[in-house]
């Protein structure tokens, strides 16, 4: 393998982020037969190689996706915390009672008068929820 081929291979490794700029410079110096004292990196090279530790800077699209994902995680965490409060538990119980009431209404084999009473109770529970929390269950 010629020196030019070896440097080309090293450049490909650097471009694929398998080597940092500092590692590339050191390997290139060895290939050229020079002393292994690489030249100081410019600010752009340091930023481009993420400080020489091999971490890639995220693209704007990845950064946007990470921000959206973080927002979703925060939203879900807030929901979990909020649902474990006494008020959240009370809302959940009232919603379950309303759901069970309407389910009884739908599956009831009782006469029409009894079903009207069940529906009226379900509507009262729904109105109570709406008045207390400001939205429908």
PDB file of C-alpha atoms in Angstrom:
ATOM      1  CA  UNK A   1       0.000   0.000   0.000  1.00  0.00           C
ATOM      2  CA  UNK A   2       1.401   3.365  -0.982  1.00  0.00           C
ATOM      3  CA  UNK A   3       1.590   6.330   1.364  1.00  0.00           C
ATOM      4  CA  UNK A   4      -1.088   8.134  -0.656  1.00  0.00           C
ATOM      5  CA  UNK A   5      -3.428   5.127  -0.374  1.00  0.00           C
ATOM      6  CA  UNK A   6      -2.854   4.941   3.368  1.00  0.00           C
ATOM      7  CA  UNK A   7      -3.564   8.669   3.838  1.00  0.00           C
ATOM      8  CA  UNK A   8      -6.691   8.339   1.687  1.00  0.00           C
ATOM      9  CA  UNK A   9      -7.879   5.455   3.886  1.00  0.00           C
ATOM     10  CA  UNK A  10      -7.183   7.497   7.030  1.00  0.00           C
ATOM     11  CA  UNK A  11      -9.087  10.461   5.582  1.00  0.00           C
ATOM     12  CA  UNK A  12     -12.077   8.205   4.914  1.00  0.00           C
ATOM     13  CA  UNK A  13     -11.963   6.986   8.511  1.00  0.00           C
ATOM     14  CA  UNK A  14     -11.808  10.587   9.745  1.00  0.00           C
ATOM     15  CA  UNK A  15     -14.720  11.601   7.505  1.00  0.00           C
ATOM     16  CA  UNK A  16     -16.804   8.706   8.833  1.00  0.00           C
ATOM     17  CA  UNK A  17     -15.950   9.885  12.381  1.00  0.00           C
ATOM     18  CA  UNK A  18     -14.088   6.668  13.193  1.00  0.00           C
ATOM     19  CA  UNK A  19     -11.001   8.849  13.823  1.00  0.00           C
ATOM     20  CA  UNK A  20     -10.836  12.269  15.401  1.00  0.00           C
ATOM     21  CA  UNK A  21      -8.897  15.032  13.688  1.00  0.00           C
ATOM     22  CA  UNK A  22      -6.041  14.612  16.183  1.00  0.00           C
ATOM     23  CA  UNK A  23      -5.882  10.842  15.574  1.00  0.00           C
ATOM     24  CA  UNK A  24      -5.909  11.445  11.819  1.00  0.00           C
ATOM     25  CA  UNK A  25      -3.049  13.953  12.035  1.00  0.00           C
ATOM     26  CA  UNK A  26      -0.975  11.568  14.166  1.00  0.00           C
ATOM     27  CA  UNK A  27      -1.550   8.605  11.820  1.00  0.00           C
ATOM     28  CA  UNK A  28      -0.841  10.771   8.765  1.00  0.00           C
ATOM     29  CA  UNK A  29       2.445  11.952  10.282  1.00  0.00           C
ATOM     30  CA  UNK A  30       3.457   8.335  10.907  1.00  0.00           C
ATOM     31  CA  UNK A  31       2.553   7.383   7.330  1.00  0.00           C
ATOM     32  CA  UNK A  32       4.658  10.244   6.003  1.00  0.00           C
ATOM     33  CA  UNK A  33       7.538   9.209   8.247  1.00  0.00           C
ATOM     34  CA  UNK A  34       7.447  12.435  10.263  1.00  0.00           C
ATOM     35  CA  UNK A  35       7.737  12.777  14.011  1.00  0.00           C
ATOM     36  CA  UNK A  36       4.439  12.098  15.717  1.00  0.00           C
ATOM     37  CA  UNK A  37       3.816  15.672  16.845  1.00  0.00           C
ATOM     38  CA  UNK A  38       0.662  16.851  15.122  1.00  0.00           C
ATOM     39  CA  UNK A  39       0.108  20.497  14.405  1.00  0.00           C
ATOM     40  CA  UNK A  40      -2.175  22.352  16.811  1.00  0.00           C
ATOM     41  CA  UNK A  41      -5.820  22.183  15.829  1.00  0.00           C
ATOM     42  CA  UNK A  42      -7.724  25.267  14.790  1.00  0.00           C
ATOM     43  CA  UNK A  43     -10.963  26.211  16.561  1.00  0.00           C
ATOM     44  CA  UNK A  44     -12.983  24.896  13.598  1.00  0.00           C
ATOM     45  CA  UNK A  45     -11.193  21.553  13.746  1.00  0.00           C
ATOM     46  CA  UNK A  46     -11.794  21.262  17.484  1.00  0.00           C
ATOM     47  CA  UNK A  47     -15.480  22.080  17.091  1.00  0.00           C
ATOM     48  CA  UNK A  48     -15.750  19.815  14.053  1.00  0.00           C
ATOM     49  CA  UNK A  49     -14.313  16.870  15.936  1.00  0.00           C
ATOM     50  CA  UNK A  50     -16.396  17.651  19.061  1.00  0.00           C
ATOM     51  CA  UNK A  51     -13.392  18.531  21.164  1.00  0.00           C
ATOM     52  CA  UNK A  52     -11.368  15.534  20.002  1.00  0.00           C
ATOM     53  CA  UNK A  53     -13.478  12.988  21.881  1.00  0.00           C
ATOM     54  CA  UNK A  54     -15.269  11.467  18.895  1.00  0.00           C
ATOM     55  CA  UNK A  55     -18.769  12.815  19.539  1.00  0.00           C
ATOM     56  CA  UNK A  56     -20.639  14.021  16.479  1.00  0.00           C
ATOM     57  CA  UNK A  57     -22.542  17.288  16.537  1.00  0.00           C
ATOM     58  CA  UNK A  58     -26.206  16.493  15.917  1.00  0.00           C
ATOM     59  CA  UNK A  59     -27.725  17.698  12.690  1.00  0.00           C
ATOM     60  CA  UNK A  60     -30.511  20.292  12.939  1.00  0.00           C
ATOM     61  CA  UNK A  61     -33.047  17.586  12.104  1.00  0.00           C
ATOM     62  CA  UNK A  62     -31.754  15.302  14.868  1.00  0.00           C
ATOM     63  CA  UNK A  63     -31.710  18.214  17.285  1.00  0.00           C
ATOM     64  CA  UNK A  64     -35.330  19.045  16.436  1.00  0.00           C
ATOM     65  CA  UNK A  65     -36.333  15.406  16.893  1.00  0.00           C
ATOM     66  CA  UNK A  66     -34.542  15.266  20.250  1.00  0.00           C
ATOM     67  CA  UNK A  67     -36.314  18.440  21.427  1.00  0.00           C
ATOM     68  CA  UNK A  68     -39.704  17.056  20.379  1.00  0.00           C
ATOM     69  CA  UNK A  69     -38.964  13.731  22.087  1.00  0.00           C
ATOM     70  CA  UNK A  70     -37.913  15.523  25.264  1.00  0.00           C
ATOM     71  CA  UNK A  71     -41.147  17.543  25.175  1.00  0.00           C
ATOM     72  CA  UNK A  72     -43.245  14.398  24.815  1.00  0.00           C
ATOM     73  CA  UNK A  73     -41.395  12.727  27.693  1.00  0.00           C
ATOM     74  CA  UNK A  74     -41.898  15.785  29.908  1.00  0.00           C
ATOM     75  CA  UNK A  75     -45.590  15.919  28.958  1.00  0.00           C
ATOM     76  CA  UNK A  76     -46.075  12.231  29.809  1.00  0.00           C
ATOM     77  CA  UNK A  77     -44.147  12.552  33.064  1.00  0.00           C
ATOM     78  CA  UNK A  78     -46.309  15.534  34.026  1.00  0.00           C
ATOM     79  CA  UNK A  79     -49.419  13.464  33.292  1.00  0.00           C
ATOM     80  CA  UNK A  80     -48.211  10.596  35.469  1.00  0.00           C
ATOM     81  CA  UNK A  81     -47.397  12.926  38.347  1.00  0.00           C
ATOM     82  CA  UNK A  82     -50.688  14.791  37.937  1.00  0.00           C
ATOM     83  CA  UNK A  83     -52.748  11.579  37.850  1.00  0.00           C
ATOM     84  CA  UNK A  84     -51.212  10.444  41.142  1.00  0.00           C
ATOM     85  CA  UNK A  85     -52.419  13.512  43.019  1.00  0.00           C
ATOM     86  CA  UNK A  86     -55.573  13.211  45.152  1.00  0.00           C
ATOM     87  CA  UNK A  87     -57.472  15.334  42.602  1.00  0.00           C
ATOM     88  CA  UNK A  88     -56.222  13.124  39.747  1.00  0.00           C
ATOM     89  CA  UNK A  89     -57.322   9.981  41.572  1.00  0.00           C
ATOM     90  CA  UNK A  90     -60.732  11.510  42.272  1.00  0.00           C
ATOM     91  CA  UNK A  91     -61.146  12.391  38.571  1.00  0.00           C
ATOM     92  CA  UNK A  92     -60.232   8.848  37.586  1.00  0.00           C
ATOM     93  CA  UNK A  93     -62.777   7.370  40.001  1.00  0.00           C
ATOM     94  CA  UNK A  94     -65.542   9.682  38.781  1.00  0.00           C
ATOM     95  CA  UNK A  95     -64.729   8.896  35.133  1.00  0.00           C
ATOM     96  CA  UNK A  96     -64.817   5.162  35.919  1.00  0.00           C
ATOM     97  CA  UNK A  97     -68.212   5.588  37.637  1.00  0.00           C
ATOM     98  CA  UNK A  98     -69.592   7.464  34.612  1.00  0.00           C
ATOM     99  CA  UNK A  99     -68.257   4.816  32.219  1.00  0.00           C
ATOM    100  CA  UNK A 100     -69.769   2.030  34.316  1.00  0.00           C
ATOM    101  CA  UNK A 101     -73.100   3.874  34.471  1.00  0.00           C
ATOM    102  CA  UNK A 102     -73.329   4.260  30.684  1.00  0.00           C
ATOM    103  CA  UNK A 103     -72.225   0.643  30.229  1.00  0.00           C
ATOM    104  CA  UNK A 104     -75.040  -0.500  32.539  1.00  0.00           C
ATOM    105  CA  UNK A 105     -77.460   1.634  30.533  1.00  0.00           C
ATOM    106  CA  UNK A 106     -76.350   0.043  27.243  1.00  0.00           C
ATOM    107  CA  UNK A 107     -76.397  -3.548  28.509  1.00  0.00           C
ATOM    108  CA  UNK A 108     -79.480  -3.314  30.708  1.00  0.00           C
ATOM    109  CA  UNK A 109     -82.303  -5.719  29.956  1.00  0.00           C
ATOM    110  CA  UNK A 110     -84.692  -3.756  32.168  1.00  0.00           C
ATOM    111  CA  UNK A 111     -87.714  -1.924  30.851  1.00  0.00           C
ATOM    112  CA  UNK A 112     -87.655   1.518  29.301  1.00  0.00           C
ATOM    113  CA  UNK A 113     -88.604   3.291  32.565  1.00  0.00           C
ATOM    114  CA  UNK A 114     -85.662   1.729  34.426  1.00  0.00           C
ATOM    115  CA  UNK A 115     -83.292   2.594  31.562  1.00  0.00           C
ATOM    116  CA  UNK A 116     -84.473   6.234  31.718  1.00  0.00           C
ATOM    117  CA  UNK A 117     -83.589   6.318  35.420  1.00  0.00           C
ATOM    118  CA  UNK A 118     -80.126   4.891  34.679  1.00  0.00           C
ATOM    119  CA  UNK A 119     -79.590   7.431  31.875  1.00  0.00           C
ATOM    120  CA  UNK A 120     -80.683  10.274  34.167  1.00  0.00           C
ATOM    121  CA  UNK A 121     -78.162   9.141  36.798  1.00  0.00           C
ATOM    122  CA  UNK A 122     -75.417   8.957  34.164  1.00  0.00           C
ATOM    123  CA  UNK A 123     -76.245  12.479  32.995  1.00  0.00           C
ATOM    124  CA  UNK A 124     -76.156  13.770  36.591  1.00  0.00           C
ATOM    125  CA  UNK A 125     -72.706  12.208  37.113  1.00  0.00           C
ATOM    126  CA  UNK A 126     -71.495  13.721  33.823  1.00  0.00           C
ATOM    127  CA  UNK A 127     -72.832  17.171  34.754  1.00  0.00           C
ATOM    128  CA  UNK A 128     -71.231  16.933  38.198  1.00  0.00           C
ATOM    129  CA  UNK A 129     -67.874  16.159  36.571  1.00  0.00           C
ATOM    130  CA  UNK A 130     -68.241  19.013  34.075  1.00  0.00           C
ATOM    131  CA  UNK A 131     -69.212  21.524  36.782  1.00  0.00           C
ATOM    132  CA  UNK A 132     -66.350  20.473  39.037  1.00  0.00           C
ATOM    133  CA  UNK A 133     -63.519  20.233  36.469  1.00  0.00           C
ATOM    134  CA  UNK A 134     -64.724  22.453  33.610  1.00  0.00           C
ATOM    135  CA  UNK A 135     -64.720  19.838  30.842  1.00  0.00           C
ATOM    136  CA  UNK A 136     -66.557  16.663  29.879  1.00  0.00           C
ATOM    137  CA  UNK A 137     -65.165  13.353  31.138  1.00  0.00           C
TER     138      UNK A 137
END
